[in-house]
Tab-separated table of C-alpha atoms and ligand atoms in Angstrom:
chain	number	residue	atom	x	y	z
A	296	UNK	CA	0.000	0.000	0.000
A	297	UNK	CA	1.283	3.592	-0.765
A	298	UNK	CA	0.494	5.743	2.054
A	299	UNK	CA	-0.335	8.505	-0.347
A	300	UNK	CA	-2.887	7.645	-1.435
A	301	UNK	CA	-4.518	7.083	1.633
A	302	UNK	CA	-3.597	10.939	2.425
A	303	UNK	CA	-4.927	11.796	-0.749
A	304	UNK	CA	-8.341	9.932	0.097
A	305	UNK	CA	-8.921	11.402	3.661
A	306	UNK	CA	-8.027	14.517	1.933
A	307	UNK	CA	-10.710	14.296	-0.289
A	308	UNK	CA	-13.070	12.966	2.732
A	309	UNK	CA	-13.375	9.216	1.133
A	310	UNK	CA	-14.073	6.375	3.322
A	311	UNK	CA	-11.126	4.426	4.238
A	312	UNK	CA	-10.827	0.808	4.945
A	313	UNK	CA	-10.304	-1.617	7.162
A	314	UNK	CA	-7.024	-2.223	5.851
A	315	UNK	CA	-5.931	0.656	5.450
A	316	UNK	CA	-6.825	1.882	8.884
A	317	UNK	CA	-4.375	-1.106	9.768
A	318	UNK	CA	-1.853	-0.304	7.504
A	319	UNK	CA	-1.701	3.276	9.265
A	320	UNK	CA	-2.072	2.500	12.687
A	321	UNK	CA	1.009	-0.333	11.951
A	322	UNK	CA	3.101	2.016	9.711
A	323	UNK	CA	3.085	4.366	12.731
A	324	UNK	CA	3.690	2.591	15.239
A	325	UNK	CA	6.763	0.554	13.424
A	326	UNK	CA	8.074	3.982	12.321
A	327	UNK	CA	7.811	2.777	8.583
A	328	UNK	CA	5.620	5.705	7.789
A	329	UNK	CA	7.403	9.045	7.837
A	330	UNK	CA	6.289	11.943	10.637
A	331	UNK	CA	5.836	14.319	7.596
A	332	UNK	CA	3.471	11.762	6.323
A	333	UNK	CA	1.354	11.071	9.289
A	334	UNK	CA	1.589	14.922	10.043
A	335	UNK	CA	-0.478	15.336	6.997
A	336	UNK	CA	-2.923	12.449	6.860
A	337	UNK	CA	-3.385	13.888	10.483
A	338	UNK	CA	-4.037	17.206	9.575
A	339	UNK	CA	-6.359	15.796	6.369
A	340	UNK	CA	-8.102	14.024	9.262
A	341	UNK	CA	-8.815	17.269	11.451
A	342	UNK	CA	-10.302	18.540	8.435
A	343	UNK	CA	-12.261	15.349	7.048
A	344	UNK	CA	-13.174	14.167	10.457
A	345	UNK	CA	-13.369	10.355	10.361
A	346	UNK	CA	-16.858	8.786	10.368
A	347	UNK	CA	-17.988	6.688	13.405
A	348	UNK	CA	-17.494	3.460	11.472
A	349	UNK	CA	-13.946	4.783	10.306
A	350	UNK	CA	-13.537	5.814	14.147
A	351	UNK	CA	-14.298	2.233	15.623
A	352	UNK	CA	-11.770	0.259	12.873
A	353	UNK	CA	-8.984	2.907	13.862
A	354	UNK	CA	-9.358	2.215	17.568
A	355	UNK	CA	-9.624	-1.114	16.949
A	356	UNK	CA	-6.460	-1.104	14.895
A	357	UNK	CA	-4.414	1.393	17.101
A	358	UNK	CA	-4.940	-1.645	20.149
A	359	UNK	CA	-3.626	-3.814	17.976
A	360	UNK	CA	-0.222	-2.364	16.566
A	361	UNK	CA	0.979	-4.053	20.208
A	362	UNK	CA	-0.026	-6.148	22.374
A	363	UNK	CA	-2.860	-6.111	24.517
A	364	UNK	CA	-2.496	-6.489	28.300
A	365	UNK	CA	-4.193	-9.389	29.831
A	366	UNK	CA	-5.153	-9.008	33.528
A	367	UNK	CA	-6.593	-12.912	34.069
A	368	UNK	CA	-5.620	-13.474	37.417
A	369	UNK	CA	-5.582	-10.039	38.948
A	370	UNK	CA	-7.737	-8.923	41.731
A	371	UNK	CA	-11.224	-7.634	40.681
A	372	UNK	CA	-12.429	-5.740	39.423
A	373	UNK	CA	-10.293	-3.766	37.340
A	374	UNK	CA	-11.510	0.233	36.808
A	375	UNK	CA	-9.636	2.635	34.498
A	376	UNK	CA	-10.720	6.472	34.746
A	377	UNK	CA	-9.186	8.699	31.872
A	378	UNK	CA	-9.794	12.411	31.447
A	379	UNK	CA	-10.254	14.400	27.599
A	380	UNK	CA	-7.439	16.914	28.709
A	381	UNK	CA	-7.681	19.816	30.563
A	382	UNK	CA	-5.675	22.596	32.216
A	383	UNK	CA	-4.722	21.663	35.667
A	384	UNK	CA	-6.139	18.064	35.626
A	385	UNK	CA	-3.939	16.479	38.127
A	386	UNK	CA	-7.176	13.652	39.001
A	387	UNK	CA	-4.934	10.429	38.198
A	388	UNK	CA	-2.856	11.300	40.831
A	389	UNK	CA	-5.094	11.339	43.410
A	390	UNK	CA	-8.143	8.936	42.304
A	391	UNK	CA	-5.442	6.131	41.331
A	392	UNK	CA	-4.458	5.332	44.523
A	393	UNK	CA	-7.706	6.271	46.368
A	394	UNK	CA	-9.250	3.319	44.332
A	395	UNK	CA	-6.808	1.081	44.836
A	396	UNK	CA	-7.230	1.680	48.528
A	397	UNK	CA	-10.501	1.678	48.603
A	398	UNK	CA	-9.851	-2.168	46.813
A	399	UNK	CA	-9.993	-1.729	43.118
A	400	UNK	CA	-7.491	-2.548	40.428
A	401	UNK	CA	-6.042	0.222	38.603
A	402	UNK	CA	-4.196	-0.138	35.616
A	403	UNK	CA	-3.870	2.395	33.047
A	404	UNK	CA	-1.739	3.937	30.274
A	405	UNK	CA	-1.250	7.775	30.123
A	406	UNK	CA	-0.158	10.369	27.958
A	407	UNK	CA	2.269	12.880	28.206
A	408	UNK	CA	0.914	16.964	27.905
A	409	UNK	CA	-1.047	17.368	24.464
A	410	UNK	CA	-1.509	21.067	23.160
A	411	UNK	CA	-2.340	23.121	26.657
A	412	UNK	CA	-3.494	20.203	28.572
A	413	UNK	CA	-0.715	19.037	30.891
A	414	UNK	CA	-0.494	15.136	30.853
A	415	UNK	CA	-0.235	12.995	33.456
A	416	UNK	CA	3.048	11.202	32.961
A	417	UNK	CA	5.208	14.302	32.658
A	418	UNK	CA	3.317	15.351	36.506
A	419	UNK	CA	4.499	12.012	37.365
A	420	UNK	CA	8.306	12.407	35.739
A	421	UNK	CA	8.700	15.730	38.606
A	422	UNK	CA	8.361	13.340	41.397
A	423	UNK	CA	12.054	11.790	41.220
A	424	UNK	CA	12.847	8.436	39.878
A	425	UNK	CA	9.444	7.823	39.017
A	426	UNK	CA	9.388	5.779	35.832
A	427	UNK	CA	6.497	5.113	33.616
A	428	UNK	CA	8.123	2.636	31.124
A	429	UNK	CA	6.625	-0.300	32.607
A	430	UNK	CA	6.519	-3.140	30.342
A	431	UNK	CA	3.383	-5.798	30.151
A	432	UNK	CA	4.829	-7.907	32.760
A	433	UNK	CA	5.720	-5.476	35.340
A	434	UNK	CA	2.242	-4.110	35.112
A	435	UNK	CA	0.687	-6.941	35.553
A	436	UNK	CA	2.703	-8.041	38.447
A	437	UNK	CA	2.740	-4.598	39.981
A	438	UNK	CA	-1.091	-4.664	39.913
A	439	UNK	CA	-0.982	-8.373	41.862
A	440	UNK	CA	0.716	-6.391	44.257
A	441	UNK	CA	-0.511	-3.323	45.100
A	442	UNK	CA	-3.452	-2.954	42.835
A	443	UNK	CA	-1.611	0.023	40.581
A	444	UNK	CA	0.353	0.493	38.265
A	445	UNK	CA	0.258	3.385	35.663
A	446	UNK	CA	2.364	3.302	32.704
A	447	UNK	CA	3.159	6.079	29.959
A	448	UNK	CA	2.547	5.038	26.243
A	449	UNK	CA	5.165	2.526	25.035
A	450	UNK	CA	6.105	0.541	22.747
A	451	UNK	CA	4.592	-2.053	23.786
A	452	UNK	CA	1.207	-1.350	23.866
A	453	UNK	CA	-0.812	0.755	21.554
A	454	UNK	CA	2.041	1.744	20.151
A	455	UNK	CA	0.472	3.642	17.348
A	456	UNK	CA	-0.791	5.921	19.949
A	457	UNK	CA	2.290	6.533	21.260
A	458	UNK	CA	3.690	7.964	17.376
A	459	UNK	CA	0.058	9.801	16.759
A	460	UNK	CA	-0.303	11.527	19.885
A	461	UNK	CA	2.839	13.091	19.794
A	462	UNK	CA	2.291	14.219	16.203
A	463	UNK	CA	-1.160	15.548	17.426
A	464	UNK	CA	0.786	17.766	20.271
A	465	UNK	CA	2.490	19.548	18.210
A	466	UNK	CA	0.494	20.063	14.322
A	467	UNK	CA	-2.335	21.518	16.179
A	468	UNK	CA	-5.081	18.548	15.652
A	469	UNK	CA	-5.847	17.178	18.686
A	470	UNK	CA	-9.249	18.397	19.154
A	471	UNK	CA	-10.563	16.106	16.230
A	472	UNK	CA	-13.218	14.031	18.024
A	473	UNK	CA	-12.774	11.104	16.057
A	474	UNK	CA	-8.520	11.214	16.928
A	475	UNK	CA	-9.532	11.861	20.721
A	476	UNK	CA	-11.567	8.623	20.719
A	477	UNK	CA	-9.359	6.399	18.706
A	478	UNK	CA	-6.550	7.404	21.455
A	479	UNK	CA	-8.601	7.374	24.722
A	480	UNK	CA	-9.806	3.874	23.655
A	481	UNK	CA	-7.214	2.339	22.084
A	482	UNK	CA	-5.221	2.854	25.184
A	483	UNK	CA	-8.391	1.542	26.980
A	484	UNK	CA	-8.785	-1.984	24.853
A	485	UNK	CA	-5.106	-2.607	24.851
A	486	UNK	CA	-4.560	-1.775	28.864
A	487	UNK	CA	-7.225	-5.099	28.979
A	488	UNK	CA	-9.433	-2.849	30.514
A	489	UNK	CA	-13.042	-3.965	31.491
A	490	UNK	CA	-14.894	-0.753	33.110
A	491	UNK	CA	-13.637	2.932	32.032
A	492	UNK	CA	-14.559	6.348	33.661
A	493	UNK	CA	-14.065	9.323	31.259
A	494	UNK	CA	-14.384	12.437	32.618
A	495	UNK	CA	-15.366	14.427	29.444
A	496	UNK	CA	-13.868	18.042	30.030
A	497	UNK	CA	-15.942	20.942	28.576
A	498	UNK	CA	-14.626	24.933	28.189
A	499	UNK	CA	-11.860	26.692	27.202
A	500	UNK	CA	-8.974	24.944	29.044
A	501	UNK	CA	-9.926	21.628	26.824
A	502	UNK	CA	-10.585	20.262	23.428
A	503	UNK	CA	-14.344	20.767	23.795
A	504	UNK	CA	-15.247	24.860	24.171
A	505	UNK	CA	-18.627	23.993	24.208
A	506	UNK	CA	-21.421	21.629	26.026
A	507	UNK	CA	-22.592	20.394	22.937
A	508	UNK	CA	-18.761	19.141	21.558
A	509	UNK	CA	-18.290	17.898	24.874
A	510	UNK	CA	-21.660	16.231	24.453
A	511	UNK	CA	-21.038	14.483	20.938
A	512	UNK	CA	-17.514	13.105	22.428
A	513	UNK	CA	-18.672	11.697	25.483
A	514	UNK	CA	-21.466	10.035	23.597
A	515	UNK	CA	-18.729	9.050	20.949
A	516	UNK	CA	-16.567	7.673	23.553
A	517	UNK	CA	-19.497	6.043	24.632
A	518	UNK	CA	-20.678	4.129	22.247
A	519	UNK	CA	-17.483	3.187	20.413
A	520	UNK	CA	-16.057	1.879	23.535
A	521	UNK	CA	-19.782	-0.548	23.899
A	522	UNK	CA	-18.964	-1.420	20.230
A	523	UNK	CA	-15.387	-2.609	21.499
A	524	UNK	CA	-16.801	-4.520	24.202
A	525	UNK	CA	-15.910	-2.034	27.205
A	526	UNK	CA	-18.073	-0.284	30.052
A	527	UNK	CA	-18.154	3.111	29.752
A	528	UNK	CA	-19.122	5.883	32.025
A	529	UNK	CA	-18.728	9.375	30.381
A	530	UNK	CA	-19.413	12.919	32.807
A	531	UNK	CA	-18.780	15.797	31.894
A	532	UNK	CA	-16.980	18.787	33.871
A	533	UNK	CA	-15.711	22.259	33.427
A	534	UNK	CA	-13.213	23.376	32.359
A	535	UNK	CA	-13.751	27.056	31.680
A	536	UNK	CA	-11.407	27.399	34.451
A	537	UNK	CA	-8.544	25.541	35.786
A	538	UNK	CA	-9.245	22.460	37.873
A	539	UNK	CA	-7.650	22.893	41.333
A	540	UNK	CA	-5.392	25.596	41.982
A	541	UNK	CA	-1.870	24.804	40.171
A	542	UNK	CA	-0.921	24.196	36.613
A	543	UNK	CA	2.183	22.804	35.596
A	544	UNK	CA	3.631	19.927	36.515
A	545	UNK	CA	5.417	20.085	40.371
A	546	UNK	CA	3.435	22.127	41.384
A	547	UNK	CA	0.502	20.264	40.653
A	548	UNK	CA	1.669	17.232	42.143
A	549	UNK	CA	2.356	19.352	45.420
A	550	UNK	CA	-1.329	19.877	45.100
A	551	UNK	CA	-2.488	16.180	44.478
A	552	UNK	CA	-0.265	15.784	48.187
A	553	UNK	CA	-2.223	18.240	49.829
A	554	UNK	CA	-5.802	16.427	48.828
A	555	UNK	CA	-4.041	12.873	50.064
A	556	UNK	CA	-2.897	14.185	52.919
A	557	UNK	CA	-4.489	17.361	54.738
A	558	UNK	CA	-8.325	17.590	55.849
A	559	UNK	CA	-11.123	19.156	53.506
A	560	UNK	CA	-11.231	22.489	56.066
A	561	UNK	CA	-7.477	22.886	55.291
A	562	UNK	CA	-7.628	22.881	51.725
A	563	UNK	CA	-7.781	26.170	49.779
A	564	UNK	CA	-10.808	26.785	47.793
A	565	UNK	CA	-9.604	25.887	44.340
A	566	UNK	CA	-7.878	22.814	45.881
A	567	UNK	CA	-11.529	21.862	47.337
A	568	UNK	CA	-12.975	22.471	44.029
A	569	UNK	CA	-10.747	19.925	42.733
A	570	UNK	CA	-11.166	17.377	45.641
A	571	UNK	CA	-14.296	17.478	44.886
A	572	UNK	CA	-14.378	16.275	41.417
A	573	UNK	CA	-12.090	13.380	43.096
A	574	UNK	CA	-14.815	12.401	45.080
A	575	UNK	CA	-17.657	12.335	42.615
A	576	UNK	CA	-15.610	9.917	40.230
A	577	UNK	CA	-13.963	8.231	43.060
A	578	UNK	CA	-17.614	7.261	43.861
A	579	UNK	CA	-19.082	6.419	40.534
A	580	UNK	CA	-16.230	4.282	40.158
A	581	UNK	CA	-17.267	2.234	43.401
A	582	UNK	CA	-20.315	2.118	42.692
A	583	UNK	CA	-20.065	0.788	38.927
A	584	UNK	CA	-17.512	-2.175	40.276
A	585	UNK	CA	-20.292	-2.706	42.563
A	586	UNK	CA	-18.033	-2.198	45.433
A	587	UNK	CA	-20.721	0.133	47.253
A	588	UNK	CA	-24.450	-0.064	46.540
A	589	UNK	CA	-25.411	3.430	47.169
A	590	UNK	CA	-23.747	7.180	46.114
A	591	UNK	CA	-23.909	7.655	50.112
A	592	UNK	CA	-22.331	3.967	50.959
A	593	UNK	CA	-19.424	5.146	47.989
A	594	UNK	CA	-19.040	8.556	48.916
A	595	UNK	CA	-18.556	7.553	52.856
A	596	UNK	CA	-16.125	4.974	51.820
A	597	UNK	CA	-14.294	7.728	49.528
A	598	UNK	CA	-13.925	10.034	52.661
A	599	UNK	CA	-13.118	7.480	55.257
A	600	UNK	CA	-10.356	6.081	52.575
A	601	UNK	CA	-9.177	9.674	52.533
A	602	UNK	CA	-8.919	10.593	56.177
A	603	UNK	CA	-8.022	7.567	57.236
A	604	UNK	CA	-4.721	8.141	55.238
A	605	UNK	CA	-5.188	4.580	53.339
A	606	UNK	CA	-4.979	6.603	50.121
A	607	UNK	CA	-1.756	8.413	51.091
A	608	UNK	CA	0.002	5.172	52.157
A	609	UNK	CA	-1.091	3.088	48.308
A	610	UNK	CA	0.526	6.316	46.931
A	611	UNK	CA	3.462	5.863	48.279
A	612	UNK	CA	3.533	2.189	47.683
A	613	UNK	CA	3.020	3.019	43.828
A	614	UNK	CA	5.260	5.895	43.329
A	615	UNK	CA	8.074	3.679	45.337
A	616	UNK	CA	6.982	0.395	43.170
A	617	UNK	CA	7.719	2.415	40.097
A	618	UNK	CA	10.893	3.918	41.071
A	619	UNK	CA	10.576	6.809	42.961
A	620	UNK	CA	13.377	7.883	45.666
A	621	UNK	CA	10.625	10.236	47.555
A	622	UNK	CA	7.287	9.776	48.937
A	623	UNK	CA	4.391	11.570	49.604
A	624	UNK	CA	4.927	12.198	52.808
A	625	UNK	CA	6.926	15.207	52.826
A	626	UNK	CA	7.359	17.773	50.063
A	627	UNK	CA	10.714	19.424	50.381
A	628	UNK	CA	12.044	17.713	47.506
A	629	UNK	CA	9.467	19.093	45.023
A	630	UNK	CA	11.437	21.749	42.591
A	631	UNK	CA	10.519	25.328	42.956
A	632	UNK	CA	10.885	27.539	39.944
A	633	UNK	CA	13.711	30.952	40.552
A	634	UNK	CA	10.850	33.290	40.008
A	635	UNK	CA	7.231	33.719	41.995
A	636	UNK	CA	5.490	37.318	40.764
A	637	UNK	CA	1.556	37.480	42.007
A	638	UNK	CA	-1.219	39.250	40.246
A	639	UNK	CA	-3.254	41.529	42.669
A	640	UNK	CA	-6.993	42.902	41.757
A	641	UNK	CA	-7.222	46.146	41.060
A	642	UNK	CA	-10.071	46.688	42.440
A	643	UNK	CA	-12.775	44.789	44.569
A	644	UNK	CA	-15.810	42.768	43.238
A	645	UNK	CA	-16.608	39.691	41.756
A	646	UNK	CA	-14.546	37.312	39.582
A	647	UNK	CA	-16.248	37.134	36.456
A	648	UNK	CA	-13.626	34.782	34.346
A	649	UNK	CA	-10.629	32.442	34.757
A	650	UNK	CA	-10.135	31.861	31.043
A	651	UNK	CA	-8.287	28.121	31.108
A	652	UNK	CA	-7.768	27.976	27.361
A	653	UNK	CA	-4.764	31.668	28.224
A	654	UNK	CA	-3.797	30.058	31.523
A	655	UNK	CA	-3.007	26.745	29.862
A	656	UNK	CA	-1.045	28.632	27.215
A	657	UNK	CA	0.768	31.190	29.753
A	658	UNK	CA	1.600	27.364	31.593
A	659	UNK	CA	2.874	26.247	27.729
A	660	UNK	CA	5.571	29.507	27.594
A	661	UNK	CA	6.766	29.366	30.793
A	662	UNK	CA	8.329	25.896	29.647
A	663	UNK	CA	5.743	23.695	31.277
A	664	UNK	CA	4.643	21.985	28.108
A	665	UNK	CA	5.866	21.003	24.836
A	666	UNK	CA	5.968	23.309	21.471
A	667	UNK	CA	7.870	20.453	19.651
A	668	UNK	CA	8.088	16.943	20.273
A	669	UNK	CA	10.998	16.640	21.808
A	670	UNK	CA	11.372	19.397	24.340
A	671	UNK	CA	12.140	19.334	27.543
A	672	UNK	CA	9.727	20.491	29.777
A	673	UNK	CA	10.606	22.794	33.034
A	674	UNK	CA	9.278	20.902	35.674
A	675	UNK	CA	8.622	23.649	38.089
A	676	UNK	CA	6.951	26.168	36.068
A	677	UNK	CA	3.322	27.209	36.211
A	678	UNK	CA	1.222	29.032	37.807
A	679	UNK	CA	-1.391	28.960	41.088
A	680	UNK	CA	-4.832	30.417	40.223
A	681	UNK	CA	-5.824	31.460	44.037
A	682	UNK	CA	-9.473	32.541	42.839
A	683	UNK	CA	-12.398	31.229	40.760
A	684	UNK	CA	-15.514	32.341	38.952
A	685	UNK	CA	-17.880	33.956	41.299
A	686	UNK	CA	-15.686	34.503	44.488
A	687	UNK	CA	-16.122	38.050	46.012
A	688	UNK	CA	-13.129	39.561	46.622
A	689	UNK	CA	-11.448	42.836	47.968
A	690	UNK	CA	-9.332	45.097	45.986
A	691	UNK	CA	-5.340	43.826	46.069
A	692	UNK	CA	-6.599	40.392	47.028
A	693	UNK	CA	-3.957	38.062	45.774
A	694	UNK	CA	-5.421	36.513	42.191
A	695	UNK	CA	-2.486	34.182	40.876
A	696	UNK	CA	1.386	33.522	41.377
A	697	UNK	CA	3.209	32.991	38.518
A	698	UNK	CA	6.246	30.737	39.133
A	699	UNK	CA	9.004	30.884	36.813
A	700	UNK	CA	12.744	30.160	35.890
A	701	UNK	CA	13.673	33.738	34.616
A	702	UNK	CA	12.190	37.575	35.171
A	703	UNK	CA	11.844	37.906	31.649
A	704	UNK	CA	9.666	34.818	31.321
A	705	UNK	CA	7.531	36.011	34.684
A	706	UNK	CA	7.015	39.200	33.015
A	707	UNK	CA	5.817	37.862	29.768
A	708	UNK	CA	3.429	35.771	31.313
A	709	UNK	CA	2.147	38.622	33.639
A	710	UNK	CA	1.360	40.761	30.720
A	711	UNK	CA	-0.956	37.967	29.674
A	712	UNK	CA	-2.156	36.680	33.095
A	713	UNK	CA	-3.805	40.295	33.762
A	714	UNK	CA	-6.113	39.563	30.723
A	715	UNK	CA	-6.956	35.896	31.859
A	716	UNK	CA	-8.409	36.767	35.103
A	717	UNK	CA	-11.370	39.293	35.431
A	718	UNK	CA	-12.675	41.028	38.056
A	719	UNK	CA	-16.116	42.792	37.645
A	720	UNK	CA	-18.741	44.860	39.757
A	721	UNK	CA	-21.588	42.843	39.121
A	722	UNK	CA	-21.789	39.496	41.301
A	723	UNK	CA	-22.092	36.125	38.679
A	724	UNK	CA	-22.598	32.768	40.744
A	725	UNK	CA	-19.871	30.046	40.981
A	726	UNK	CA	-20.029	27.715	38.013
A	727	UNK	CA	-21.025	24.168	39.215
A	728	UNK	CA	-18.043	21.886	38.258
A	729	UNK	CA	-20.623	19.351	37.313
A	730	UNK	CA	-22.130	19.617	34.130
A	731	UNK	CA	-23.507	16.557	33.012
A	732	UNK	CA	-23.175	13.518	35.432
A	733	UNK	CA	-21.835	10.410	34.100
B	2066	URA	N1	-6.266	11.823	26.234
B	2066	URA	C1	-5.771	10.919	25.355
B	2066	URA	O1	-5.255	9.890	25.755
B	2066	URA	N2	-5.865	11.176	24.059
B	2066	URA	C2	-6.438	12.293	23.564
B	2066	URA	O2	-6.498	12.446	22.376
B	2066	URA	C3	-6.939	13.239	24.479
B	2066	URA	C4	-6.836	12.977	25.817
């Protein structure tokens, strides 16, 4: 087969076939077809969006350009939660291990950042030694174990995932609904997955501005992943503003600590904000396993799981099973960038907007994600967002710190940040961050 002419058909918006859905997803991930080439099928893609039939044979074929995980003999049952992308989503790092605690299996593949969207496996590269090249095997023993394990995309499995997704980063089509599916589940059907929890992120911080995109891809996700024999839960959250209070990745890690390990009435109110979204999947998930029969029985066990420190101790037992020479415990070691410059209101009122979609690119200059595919990414850049739609605050009240490895990089990112966040006269409630439940 000559891959041009399967560029020249999606450019042209004509069905492709089985095979060649194959051929592509094989081509990429054996490295036999070029980047150049797979940059522009993918951008003919954006533009010709794939139909749902086309959708379900890519996913289908993107599982299988490795192998596929298979979890006979570990513990049940086995849940995987997975989030569309969005600024500040940090979730993995605290659901994972509150799950396992709580007696679930997790075992999951994640991605690294993609566009403005931090991913999780470059928050989990800032906690030292942590490694996320796990291969079949060690998964599957690490998950015996402990009940965890979390791996980055490999070679191993869903490979093709692994070449695409980096090509999507950085050519500016990731928000193709049909490409978002095809890598959400592919990762899904190869990880051997049984029961999946997306969390289908709506606003500007994420690939879906508005409730009705966010709609069509959670129903997408949906119903290819029934087609490929999985069981799939899709809500959908906001994410007109950051989730939680950090972006970038150390500093959102710090943050994950601080829900695993301090009390609700400590937490600051963007941190609570974000707890709570832990909770609510935290307790779908337990209830879908059929590990608690009631949103009160699940939500209970979620807290006590939490204050009883059980999720903070299988945290450490993960990050120290896969390599890391810290622990959760204490937080000196996390990297703090040279620079911190806050943003003060000007004057008092009401916080009208947080706009995600500028924070997450403000997060993207200051080094904390990727402009090409192979940079390196400054671990402790980012900012803290201290405020959120709706709060009433005083004039000077401290809006955002911006941390940073140079002056000249704070100061660029200031000149932005005072544009992001708005503070108006007139009062506008606090947007719910649940927008349609799963
Ligand atoms: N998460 C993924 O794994 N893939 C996407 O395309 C978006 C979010």
């Amino acid at each position: 087969m000559d891959f041009r002419t399967i560029i020249a058909k999606r450019r042209e918006g004509m069905a492709h076939s089985k095979e060649e859905l194959e051929f592509l997803a094989n081509g990429a991930a054996s490295g036999d077809i070029p980047d150049y080439q797979l940059s522009a099928w993918l951008m003919a893609a954006y533009l010709k969006p794939l139909t749902d039939a086309e959708t379900g044979m890519l996913t289908v074929a993107m599982a299988d350009s490795g192998e596929r995980l298979d979890l006979t003999g570990v513990p049940k049952p086995w849940v995987d939660k997975h989030s569309t992308g969005g600024v500040g989503d940090k979730t993995t790092l605290v659901l994972a291990p509150l799950l396992a605690a709580c007696g679930l299996t997790v075992v999951k593949m994640s991605g690294r950042g993609l566009g403005i969207t931090g991913g999780t496996i470059d928050k989990l590269h800032a906690i030292p030694g942590f490694s996320s090249d796990l291969t079949p095997k060690k998964m599957i023993a690490q998950a015996k174990k402990i009940g965890i394990a979390v791996a980055g995309q490999t070679n191993h499995l869903a490979p093709a995932d692994k070449a695409l997704y980096a090509l999507r980063d950085v050519t500016e089509t990731v928000s193709s609904l049909p490409l978002i599916v095809s890598s959400i589940l592919s990762k899904k059907i190869a990880g051997g997955a049984e029961t999946v929890i997306l969390d289908v992120k709506c606003g500007s911080g994420s690939f879906n501005p508005t409730r009705e995109q966010a709609e069509k891809l959670a129903d997408a996700l949906v119903s290819v992943g029934k087609h490929a024999g999985l069981r799939v839960f899709a809500g959908i959250t906001d994410m007109d503003q950051p989730l939680g209070r950090t972006v970038g990745n150390a500093l959102e890690v710090a943050e994950a600590i601080e829900v695993l390990t301090k009390p609700e009435a400590e937490l600051r109110s963007n941190t609570k904000r974000f707890r709570e979204l832990c909770r609510y999947y935290g307790a779908i998930a337990l209830r879908v396993s059929g590990v608690a029969s009631s949103s009160g029985e699940a939500l209970e066990r979620i807290e006590d799981t939490l204050k009883g420190g059980r999720a903070l101790e299988k945290a450490n037992e993960w990050i120290k099973a896969q390599g890391a020479t810290v622990d959760f415990g204490d937080t000196t070691w996390i990297p703090r960038a040279a620079v911190q410059l806050d943003l003060h209101a000007q004057i008092a009122g009401c916080v009208g907007k947080v706009d995600a979609r500028t924070i997450g690119e403000i997060a993207l200059d200051l080094g904390a994600g990727r402009k090409t595919k192979d940079d390196e990414i400054d671990l402790s850049a980012g900012l803290e967002i201290h405020v959120k739609v709706g709060d009433l605050i005083s004039q000077d009240h401290k809006l955002a710190t911006i941390h940073a490895a140079t002056q000249e990089l704070a100061d660029a990112a200031m000149a932005r940040l005072i544009h992001a966040i708005q503070v108006q006269t007139a009062p506008i409630p606090p947007r719910p961050i649940l927008i349609r439940p799963a």
